[in-house]
Amino acid sequence: MIGLVNYAKDPGSVELRELPIPEIGEDDVLLKVHAVGICGSDLHQYSGKQSWHVNYPVVLGHEFAGFIAKLGRRVVGFREGDQVVSETAAVLPQDSALIRQGLYNLDPGRLGFGYGVDGAMAGFVKAPARCLHHIPPSLTLEKASLTEPCCVAYNAVCVNSHMRPGDSVAVIGPGPIGLLCAVMAKLSGAGHLIVIGTPSDTKRLEVALQVGADKVLGAHGEDVAEWVKNFGDGLGVDLVIDAAGVSASLKLALEITRPAGQITKVGWGPQPVNFSLDPLVQKAITLQGSFSHNWPIWEKVLSLLASGKIDLGPVLNRISPLSEWHDAFEQMHCGAIVKGVLKP
Ligand SMILES: [Zn+2]
């Protein structure tokens, strides 16, 4: 089979290679990959800028949907030919306190597809059966492959944030996760939904309006803090989702969150914050991290996708063969498209 391999930390160390079809264990399935989403983390690894450990060489891709081609001896509940999506915790310890809590996504021993073990930008991928969910018939496999980033957004907005209908919500960073967070905030009844970007996000901020943002800011260098001062009672917004991750976005989040409000940080940024966190104390703001997702979130998101309540139309801008990976990566990197899906 052909697979897209990230073979070293140096920028650009990604190429298509001929690979053996993976051998599966008793509790695994072999999936014939039908569609695989390109994630910001694939782009980070492509440019060698990731802040996590990568087991080189590794096949990229952790957002995928496919057909079961082969079942391990002990797998129950699935049959050959079933259409499935897979969660990302490819390797977990046998047992741990976090696994028993259902929080295996936070287990330090977790290894994910695309960095820890071979991912799905290839003809086939090996996945443990415990990771799988059936795809409802009304959902295309291309859209189903984006279940994973929807789950990241669902966890950030609907599980880790305390949000009520009518709350004002600002999302900083209109990348795929930020836009999907905007979708979740809209679904949760945001009273006023603001999406904030930079002048390089013009295209993505247009998509933010399509997914239901009431206001987009930043495309023309607007003073966001000043705008929020003139919004509503002037005290700030109830909830800020930081999906950008750089220190400037957390600084802005602290400026625009109202007293007793919440900031949920889902964006990564390896650099030190380099500013005072005193506004967090003074305004008694809750700062919450959010990472990954677990089984109940996948089931909820799949039902929302199947019913059309989550519409991926505005976000999924390109479906291409795996051979066009380079062009698709570049288009996503420069913001020309929000999200691309590859077909091996
Ligand atoms: Zn992802």
mmCIF file of C-alpha atoms and ligand atoms in Angstrom:
data_model
loop_
_atom_site.group_PDB
_atom_site.id
_atom_site.type_symbol
_atom_site.label_atom_id
_atom_site.label_comp_id
_atom_site.label_asym_id
_atom_site.label_seq_id
_atom_site.Cartn_x
_atom_site.Cartn_y
_atom_site.Cartn_z
ATOM 1 C CA MET A 1 0.000 0.000 0.000
ATOM 2 C CA ILE A 2 0.994 3.655 -0.342
ATOM 3 C CA GLY A 3 1.247 5.737 2.828
ATOM 4 C CA LEU A 4 2.203 9.314 3.693
ATOM 5 C CA VAL A 5 5.176 9.037 6.020
ATOM 6 C CA ASN A 6 6.634 11.654 8.342
ATOM 7 C CA TYR A 7 10.205 10.367 8.595
ATOM 8 C CA ALA A 8 12.151 13.022 10.538
ATOM 9 C CA LYS A 9 11.827 16.218 12.576
ATOM 10 C CA ASP A 10 13.388 18.413 9.844
ATOM 11 C CA PRO A 11 10.827 20.667 8.130
ATOM 12 C CA GLY A 12 9.253 19.047 5.073
ATOM 13 C CA SER A 13 10.219 15.478 6.041
ATOM 14 C CA VAL A 14 7.045 13.931 4.643
ATOM 15 C CA GLU A 15 6.748 11.713 1.558
ATOM 16 C CA LEU A 16 4.633 8.976 -0.014
ATOM 17 C CA ARG A 17 6.185 5.546 0.475
ATOM 18 C CA GLU A 18 5.382 1.968 -0.437
ATOM 19 C CA LEU A 19 4.555 0.185 2.841
ATOM 20 C CA PRO A 20 3.444 -3.285 3.927
ATOM 21 C CA ILE A 21 -0.231 -3.708 4.884
ATOM 22 C CA PRO A 22 -0.306 -3.697 8.728
ATOM 23 C CA GLU A 23 -0.535 -7.005 10.642
ATOM 24 C CA ILE A 24 -3.385 -6.958 13.168
ATOM 25 C CA GLY A 25 -3.686 -8.474 16.656
ATOM 26 C CA GLU A 26 -6.617 -10.370 18.214
ATOM 27 C CA ASP A 27 -8.346 -7.216 19.452
ATOM 28 C CA ASP A 28 -7.741 -5.118 16.334
ATOM 29 C CA VAL A 29 -9.377 -4.542 13.002
ATOM 30 C CA LEU A 30 -7.748 -3.744 9.691
ATOM 31 C CA LEU A 31 -9.502 -0.740 8.179
ATOM 32 C CA LYS A 32 -9.564 0.090 4.498
ATOM 33 C CA VAL A 33 -9.273 3.878 4.736
ATOM 34 C CA HIS A 34 -11.901 5.737 2.720
ATOM 35 C CA ALA A 35 -11.303 9.305 3.911
ATOM 36 C CA VAL A 36 -8.794 10.986 6.215
ATOM 37 C CA GLY A 37 -8.920 14.580 7.403
ATOM 38 C CA ILE A 38 -5.874 16.816 7.432
ATOM 39 C CA CYS A 39 -5.357 18.184 10.937
ATOM 40 C CA GLY A 40 -3.381 21.190 12.106
ATOM 41 C CA SER A 41 -1.183 18.697 13.956
ATOM 42 C CA ASP A 42 -0.302 16.946 10.657
ATOM 43 C CA LEU A 43 0.755 20.378 9.379
ATOM 44 C CA HIS A 44 2.786 21.018 12.547
ATOM 45 C CA GLN A 45 4.624 17.715 12.047
ATOM 46 C CA TYR A 46 5.117 18.524 8.353
ATOM 47 C CA SER A 47 6.847 21.774 9.334
ATOM 48 C CA GLY A 48 8.669 20.084 12.267
ATOM 49 C CA LYS A 49 7.117 22.572 14.716
ATOM 50 C CA GLN A 50 5.165 20.174 16.935
ATOM 51 C CA SER A 51 5.610 20.232 20.709
ATOM 52 C CA TRP A 52 4.952 16.487 21.176
ATOM 53 C CA HIS A 53 7.182 13.433 20.756
ATOM 54 C CA VAL A 54 6.918 11.661 17.386
ATOM 55 C CA ASN A 55 7.951 8.033 16.783
ATOM 56 C CA TYR A 56 9.658 8.504 13.385
ATOM 57 C CA PRO A 57 9.001 7.160 10.812
ATOM 58 C CA VAL A 58 5.225 7.283 11.197
ATOM 59 C CA VAL A 59 2.249 7.387 8.830
ATOM 60 C CA LEU A 60 0.337 10.664 9.388
ATOM 61 C CA GLY A 61 -3.414 11.013 9.920
ATOM 62 C CA HIS A 62 -5.738 10.497 12.877
ATOM 63 C CA GLU A 63 -9.099 11.724 11.527
ATOM 64 C CA PHE A 64 -10.447 8.863 9.464
ATOM 65 C CA ALA A 65 -13.337 6.745 8.303
ATOM 66 C CA GLY A 66 -13.281 3.453 6.472
ATOM 67 C CA PHE A 67 -14.519 -0.087 5.982
ATOM 68 C CA ILE A 68 -13.526 -3.062 8.113
ATOM 69 C CA ALA A 69 -11.402 -5.298 5.893
ATOM 70 C CA LYS A 70 -10.357 -7.847 8.518
ATOM 71 C CA LEU A 71 -11.301 -8.639 12.124
ATOM 72 C CA GLY A 72 -9.090 -9.853 14.947
ATOM 73 C CA ARG A 73 -10.169 -13.163 16.538
ATOM 74 C CA ARG A 74 -11.573 -11.607 19.724
ATOM 75 C CA VAL A 75 -13.421 -8.646 18.152
ATOM 76 C CA VAL A 76 -17.178 -8.601 18.777
ATOM 77 C CA GLY A 77 -19.848 -6.127 17.682
ATOM 78 C CA PHE A 78 -18.365 -5.483 14.239
ATOM 79 C CA ARG A 79 -18.356 -7.330 10.921
ATOM 80 C CA GLU A 80 -16.300 -7.194 7.764
ATOM 81 C CA GLY A 81 -17.540 -4.387 5.526
ATOM 82 C CA ASP A 82 -18.895 -2.245 8.410
ATOM 83 C CA GLN A 83 -18.402 1.507 8.005
ATOM 84 C CA VAL A 84 -16.636 2.898 11.031
ATOM 85 C CA VAL A 85 -14.777 5.849 12.478
ATOM 86 C CA SER A 86 -12.027 5.456 15.023
ATOM 87 C CA GLU A 87 -11.096 7.343 18.147
ATOM 88 C CA THR A 88 -7.470 8.369 18.452
ATOM 89 C CA ALA A 89 -6.128 6.621 21.572
ATOM 90 C CA ALA A 90 -4.475 3.829 19.558
ATOM 91 C CA VAL A 91 -2.356 2.589 22.463
ATOM 92 C CA LEU A 92 -3.380 2.629 26.131
ATOM 93 C CA PRO A 93 -1.966 0.931 29.225
ATOM 94 C CA GLN A 94 -3.744 -2.300 30.236
ATOM 95 C CA ASP A 95 -5.422 -0.536 33.118
ATOM 96 C CA SER A 96 -5.120 2.791 34.943
ATOM 97 C CA ALA A 97 -7.056 5.117 37.234
ATOM 98 C CA LEU A 98 -7.875 7.404 34.285
ATOM 99 C CA ILE A 99 -9.090 4.533 32.105
ATOM 100 C CA ARG A 100 -11.427 3.456 34.941
ATOM 101 C CA GLN A 101 -12.776 7.021 35.060
ATOM 102 C CA GLY A 102 -13.451 6.971 31.322
ATOM 103 C CA LEU A 103 -10.768 9.637 30.919
ATOM 104 C CA TYR A 104 -8.401 7.497 28.877
ATOM 105 C CA ASN A 105 -7.871 10.514 26.603
ATOM 106 C CA LEU A 106 -5.888 12.081 29.456
ATOM 107 C CA ASP A 107 -3.829 9.001 30.319
ATOM 108 C CA PRO A 108 -0.100 9.877 30.121
ATOM 109 C CA GLY A 109 0.511 6.400 28.615
ATOM 110 C CA ARG A 110 -1.792 7.105 25.659
ATOM 111 C CA LEU A 111 -0.291 7.031 22.168
ATOM 112 C CA GLY A 112 -2.244 8.385 19.219
ATOM 113 C CA PHE A 113 -2.379 7.628 15.504
ATOM 114 C CA GLY A 114 -0.172 9.735 13.286
ATOM 115 C CA TYR A 115 2.580 10.428 15.845
ATOM 116 C CA GLY A 116 2.796 7.498 18.283
ATOM 117 C CA VAL A 117 1.703 4.732 15.915
ATOM 118 C CA ASP A 118 1.003 4.631 12.184
ATOM 119 C CA GLY A 119 -2.021 6.692 11.180
ATOM 120 C CA ALA A 120 -4.520 6.584 8.346
ATOM 121 C CA MET A 121 -2.996 8.537 5.442
ATOM 122 C CA ALA A 122 -2.507 5.161 3.775
ATOM 123 C CA GLY A 123 -4.497 2.428 2.095
ATOM 124 C CA PHE A 124 -5.012 0.569 5.367
ATOM 125 C CA VAL A 125 -4.670 1.258 9.077
ATOM 126 C CA LYS A 126 -4.684 -1.052 12.080
ATOM 127 C CA ALA A 127 -7.051 0.067 14.876
ATOM 128 C CA PRO A 128 -8.079 -1.521 18.183
ATOM 129 C CA ALA A 129 -11.785 -2.444 18.118
ATOM 130 C CA ARG A 130 -12.366 -0.461 21.356
ATOM 131 C CA CYS A 131 -11.671 2.731 19.336
ATOM 132 C CA LEU A 132 -14.434 2.111 16.786
ATOM 133 C CA HIS A 133 -17.886 3.604 16.321
ATOM 134 C CA HIS A 134 -20.378 2.668 13.614
ATOM 135 C CA ILE A 135 -21.133 5.416 11.102
ATOM 136 C CA PRO A 136 -24.880 6.147 10.815
ATOM 137 C CA PRO A 137 -26.100 5.421 7.250
ATOM 138 C CA SER A 138 -27.119 9.041 6.559
ATOM 139 C CA LEU A 139 -23.541 10.256 6.992
ATOM 140 C CA THR A 140 -20.971 10.191 4.166
ATOM 141 C CA LEU A 141 -17.577 8.747 5.043
ATOM 142 C CA GLU A 142 -15.905 12.004 3.975
ATOM 143 C CA LYS A 143 -17.910 13.932 6.571
ATOM 144 C CA ALA A 144 -17.606 11.107 9.103
ATOM 145 C CA SER A 145 -13.812 11.381 8.869
ATOM 146 C CA LEU A 146 -14.167 14.789 10.545
ATOM 147 C CA THR A 147 -15.906 13.349 13.619
ATOM 148 C CA GLU A 148 -12.627 13.648 15.525
ATOM 149 C CA PRO A 149 -12.139 17.438 15.289
ATOM 150 C CA CYS A 150 -15.866 17.875 16.025
ATOM 151 C CA CYS A 151 -15.295 15.852 19.213
ATOM 152 C CA VAL A 152 -12.383 18.110 20.185
ATOM 153 C CA ALA A 153 -14.711 21.112 19.825
ATOM 154 C CA TYR A 154 -17.624 19.393 21.597
ATOM 155 C CA ASN A 155 -15.388 18.561 24.561
ATOM 156 C CA ALA A 156 -14.078 22.151 24.753
ATOM 157 C CA VAL A 157 -17.441 23.910 24.480
ATOM 158 C CA CYS A 158 -20.078 21.444 25.692
ATOM 159 C CA VAL A 159 -18.211 19.448 28.351
ATOM 160 C CA ASN A 160 -15.345 21.541 29.683
ATOM 161 C CA SER A 161 -17.078 24.940 29.465
ATOM 162 C CA HIS A 162 -20.016 25.971 31.614
ATOM 163 C CA MET A 163 -22.199 27.565 29.032
ATOM 164 C CA ARG A 164 -25.921 28.362 29.103
ATOM 165 C CA PRO A 165 -28.243 29.432 26.299
ATOM 166 C CA GLY A 166 -27.990 33.191 25.952
ATOM 167 C CA ASP A 167 -24.366 33.401 27.046
ATOM 168 C CA SER A 168 -22.092 35.585 24.962
ATOM 169 C CA VAL A 169 -19.219 33.551 23.508
ATOM 170 C CA ALA A 170 -16.030 34.639 21.738
ATOM 171 C CA VAL A 171 -13.847 32.183 19.835
ATOM 172 C CA ILE A 172 -10.265 33.310 19.208
ATOM 173 C CA GLY A 173 -8.617 31.597 16.221
ATOM 174 C CA PRO A 174 -10.818 30.657 13.236
ATOM 175 C CA GLY A 175 -8.898 27.515 12.243
ATOM 176 C CA PRO A 176 -10.810 24.236 11.908
ATOM 177 C CA ILE A 177 -11.066 23.678 15.684
ATOM 178 C CA GLY A 178 -12.054 27.292 16.363
ATOM 179 C CA LEU A 179 -14.756 27.197 13.680
ATOM 180 C CA LEU A 180 -16.067 23.883 14.991
ATOM 181 C CA CYS A 181 -16.091 25.412 18.505
ATOM 182 C CA ALA A 182 -18.228 28.206 17.028
ATOM 183 C CA VAL A 183 -20.583 25.529 15.627
ATOM 184 C CA MET A 184 -20.864 23.924 19.087
ATOM 185 C CA ALA A 185 -21.434 27.295 20.789
ATOM 186 C CA LYS A 186 -24.214 28.054 18.304
ATOM 187 C CA LEU A 187 -25.776 24.619 18.941
ATOM 188 C CA SER A 188 -25.577 25.288 22.682
ATOM 189 C CA GLY A 189 -27.573 28.489 22.314
ATOM 190 C CA ALA A 190 -24.933 31.213 22.359
ATOM 191 C CA GLY A 191 -26.705 34.549 22.746
ATOM 192 C CA HIS A 192 -24.040 36.406 20.819
ATOM 193 C CA LEU A 193 -21.249 34.577 19.045
ATOM 194 C CA ILE A 194 -18.077 36.450 18.125
ATOM 195 C CA VAL A 195 -15.217 34.893 16.136
ATOM 196 C CA ILE A 196 -11.856 36.649 16.263
ATOM 197 C CA GLY A 197 -8.965 36.263 13.813
ATOM 198 C CA THR A 198 -6.211 38.260 12.160
ATOM 199 C CA PRO A 199 -5.961 39.894 8.705
ATOM 200 C CA SER A 200 -4.623 36.576 7.323
ATOM 201 C CA ASP A 201 -7.898 34.881 8.365
ATOM 202 C CA THR A 202 -10.198 36.795 5.966
ATOM 203 C CA LYS A 203 -11.376 33.609 4.249
ATOM 204 C CA ARG A 204 -11.893 31.699 7.487
ATOM 205 C CA LEU A 205 -13.806 34.575 9.084
ATOM 206 C CA GLU A 206 -16.225 34.438 6.148
ATOM 207 C CA VAL A 207 -16.747 30.772 7.001
ATOM 208 C CA ALA A 208 -17.355 31.815 10.633
ATOM 209 C CA LEU A 209 -20.303 33.909 9.436
ATOM 210 C CA GLN A 210 -21.591 30.907 7.447
ATOM 211 C CA VAL A 211 -21.545 28.689 10.558
ATOM 212 C CA GLY A 212 -23.541 31.250 12.519
ATOM 213 C CA ALA A 213 -21.205 33.844 14.053
ATOM 214 C CA ASP A 214 -23.057 37.084 14.812
ATOM 215 C CA LYS A 215 -19.859 39.121 14.518
ATOM 216 C CA VAL A 216 -16.371 38.497 13.161
ATOM 217 C CA LEU A 217 -13.441 40.670 14.180
ATOM 218 C CA GLY A 218 -9.797 41.025 13.231
ATOM 219 C CA ALA A 219 -9.794 40.745 9.434
ATOM 220 C CA HIS A 220 -9.227 44.497 9.155
ATOM 221 C CA GLY A 221 -7.029 44.903 12.220
ATOM 222 C CA GLU A 222 -9.929 46.057 14.446
ATOM 223 C CA ASP A 223 -9.215 46.714 18.136
ATOM 224 C CA VAL A 224 -11.020 43.694 19.559
ATOM 225 C CA ALA A 225 -10.765 44.704 23.227
ATOM 226 C CA GLU A 226 -12.203 48.122 22.375
ATOM 227 C CA TRP A 227 -15.077 46.515 20.444
ATOM 228 C CA VAL A 228 -15.941 44.286 23.406
ATOM 229 C CA LYS A 229 -15.899 47.338 25.731
ATOM 230 C CA ASN A 230 -18.666 48.785 23.612
ATOM 231 C CA PHE A 231 -20.629 45.512 23.491
ATOM 232 C CA GLY A 232 -23.572 44.829 25.813
ATOM 233 C CA ASP A 233 -22.981 46.141 29.327
ATOM 234 C CA GLY A 234 -19.283 46.621 28.556
ATOM 235 C CA LEU A 235 -18.070 44.058 31.103
ATOM 236 C CA GLY A 236 -16.980 41.461 28.563
ATOM 237 C CA VAL A 237 -18.185 38.094 27.275
ATOM 238 C CA ASP A 238 -19.246 35.128 29.396
ATOM 239 C CA LEU A 239 -17.060 32.538 27.702
ATOM 240 C CA VAL A 240 -13.923 32.817 25.575
ATOM 241 C CA ILE A 241 -12.614 29.799 23.680
ATOM 242 C CA ASP A 242 -8.910 30.181 22.927
ATOM 243 C CA ALA A 243 -8.412 28.052 19.847
ATOM 244 C CA ALA A 244 -5.329 29.941 18.686
ATOM 245 C CA GLY A 245 -2.942 28.994 21.481
ATOM 246 C CA VAL A 246 -0.341 31.754 21.110
ATOM 247 C CA SER A 247 0.308 33.860 24.203
ATOM 248 C CA ALA A 248 -1.250 36.949 22.596
ATOM 249 C CA SER A 249 -4.571 35.144 22.324
ATOM 250 C CA LEU A 250 -4.641 34.225 26.018
ATOM 251 C CA LYS A 251 -3.760 37.833 26.860
ATOM 252 C CA LEU A 252 -6.666 39.045 24.724
ATOM 253 C CA ALA A 253 -8.940 36.402 26.277
ATOM 254 C CA LEU A 254 -8.168 37.766 29.756
ATOM 255 C CA GLU A 255 -9.002 41.279 28.554
ATOM 256 C CA ILE A 256 -12.368 40.418 27.036
ATOM 257 C CA THR A 257 -13.723 37.852 29.534
ATOM 258 C CA ARG A 258 -16.226 39.326 31.980
ATOM 259 C CA PRO A 259 -15.707 39.019 35.760
ATOM 260 C CA ALA A 260 -16.587 35.479 36.934
ATOM 261 C CA GLY A 261 -16.487 34.310 33.305
ATOM 262 C CA GLN A 262 -14.549 31.419 31.792
ATOM 263 C CA ILE A 263 -11.717 30.922 29.330
ATOM 264 C CA THR A 264 -11.358 27.477 27.790
ATOM 265 C CA LYS A 265 -7.990 26.913 26.173
ATOM 266 C CA VAL A 266 -7.981 24.291 23.443
ATOM 267 C CA GLY A 267 -5.169 25.764 21.317
ATOM 268 C CA TRP A 268 -1.569 24.737 21.944
ATOM 269 C CA GLY A 269 1.372 27.132 22.192
ATOM 270 C CA PRO A 270 4.774 25.990 23.421
ATOM 271 C CA GLN A 271 6.100 29.494 24.177
ATOM 272 C CA PRO A 272 5.984 31.055 27.693
ATOM 273 C CA VAL A 273 3.015 33.388 28.229
ATOM 274 C CA ASN A 274 5.239 36.362 29.081
ATOM 275 C CA PHE A 275 2.551 38.580 30.639
ATOM 276 C CA SER A 276 0.878 38.942 34.016
ATOM 277 C CA LEU A 277 -2.005 36.621 34.921
ATOM 278 C CA ASP A 278 -3.296 39.179 37.446
ATOM 279 C CA PRO A 279 -6.492 39.860 35.446
ATOM 280 C CA LEU A 280 -7.356 36.168 36.013
ATOM 281 C CA VAL A 281 -7.245 36.785 39.762
ATOM 282 C CA GLN A 282 -8.812 40.229 39.744
ATOM 283 C CA LYS A 283 -11.773 39.134 37.608
ATOM 284 C CA ALA A 284 -12.038 35.668 39.242
ATOM 285 C CA ILE A 285 -11.978 34.062 35.818
ATOM 286 C CA THR A 286 -11.952 30.276 35.432
ATOM 287 C CA LEU A 287 -9.169 29.128 33.096
ATOM 288 C CA GLN A 288 -9.908 25.643 31.790
ATOM 289 C CA GLY A 289 -7.834 23.396 29.533
ATOM 290 C CA SER A 290 -9.472 20.960 27.132
ATOM 291 C CA PHE A 291 -7.843 18.058 25.330
ATOM 292 C CA SER A 292 -9.101 15.314 23.070
ATOM 293 C CA HIS A 293 -12.391 13.459 23.759
ATOM 294 C CA ASN A 294 -13.815 10.151 24.944
ATOM 295 C CA TRP A 295 -16.482 7.565 24.054
ATOM 296 C CA PRO A 296 -19.696 9.423 25.050
ATOM 297 C CA ILE A 297 -18.573 12.520 23.143
ATOM 298 C CA TRP A 298 -18.093 10.442 19.961
ATOM 299 C CA GLU A 299 -21.584 8.978 20.227
ATOM 300 C CA LYS A 300 -23.153 12.435 20.711
ATOM 301 C CA VAL A 301 -21.205 14.022 17.862
ATOM 302 C CA LEU A 302 -22.039 11.179 15.466
ATOM 303 C CA SER A 303 -25.741 11.633 16.190
ATOM 304 C CA LEU A 304 -25.455 15.403 15.615
ATOM 305 C CA LEU A 305 -23.615 14.823 12.325
ATOM 306 C CA ALA A 306 -26.115 12.178 11.177
ATOM 307 C CA SER A 307 -29.104 14.430 11.860
ATOM 308 C CA GLY A 308 -27.483 17.360 10.072
ATOM 309 C CA LYS A 309 -27.484 19.492 13.230
ATOM 310 C CA ILE A 310 -23.746 19.838 12.704
ATOM 311 C CA ASP A 311 -23.314 20.993 9.103
ATOM 312 C CA LEU A 312 -19.754 20.474 7.868
ATOM 313 C CA GLY A 313 -20.542 22.003 4.468
ATOM 314 C CA PRO A 314 -18.892 25.387 5.086
ATOM 315 C CA VAL A 315 -15.810 23.808 6.718
ATOM 316 C CA LEU A 316 -15.002 20.867 4.442
ATOM 317 C CA ASN A 317 -13.632 22.697 1.411
ATOM 318 C CA ARG A 318 -11.541 20.117 -0.408
ATOM 319 C CA ILE A 319 -11.637 16.356 -1.027
ATOM 320 C CA SER A 320 -8.609 15.074 -2.980
ATOM 321 C CA PRO A 321 -6.733 11.875 -3.684
ATOM 322 C CA LEU A 322 -3.841 11.143 -1.292
ATOM 323 C CA SER A 323 -1.421 11.851 -4.165
ATOM 324 C CA GLU A 324 -2.408 15.567 -3.918
ATOM 325 C CA TRP A 325 -1.483 15.728 -0.225
ATOM 326 C CA HIS A 326 1.162 18.422 -0.712
ATOM 327 C CA ASP A 327 -1.132 20.886 -2.413
ATOM 328 C CA ALA A 328 -3.906 20.210 0.121
ATOM 329 C CA PHE A 329 -1.483 20.689 3.067
ATOM 330 C CA GLU A 330 -0.274 23.984 1.586
ATOM 331 C CA GLN A 331 -3.816 25.259 0.970
ATOM 332 C CA MET A 332 -4.802 24.497 4.532
ATOM 333 C CA HIS A 333 -1.603 25.979 5.895
ATOM 334 C CA CYS A 334 -2.179 29.319 4.139
ATOM 335 C CA GLY A 335 -5.863 29.386 5.092
ATOM 336 C CA ALA A 336 -7.189 29.113 1.503
ATOM 337 C CA ILE A 337 -9.284 26.175 2.711
ATOM 338 C CA VAL A 338 -10.450 25.439 6.253
ATOM 339 C CA LYS A 339 -10.349 21.680 6.104
ATOM 340 C CA GLY A 340 -9.174 19.170 3.530
ATOM 341 C CA VAL A 341 -9.912 15.462 3.328
ATOM 342 C CA LEU A 342 -7.656 12.971 1.502
ATOM 343 C CA LYS A 343 -8.746 9.732 -0.122
ATOM 344 C CA PRO A 344 -6.079 7.016 -0.203
HETATM 345 ZN ZN ZN B 1 -6.963 16.403 14.655
#
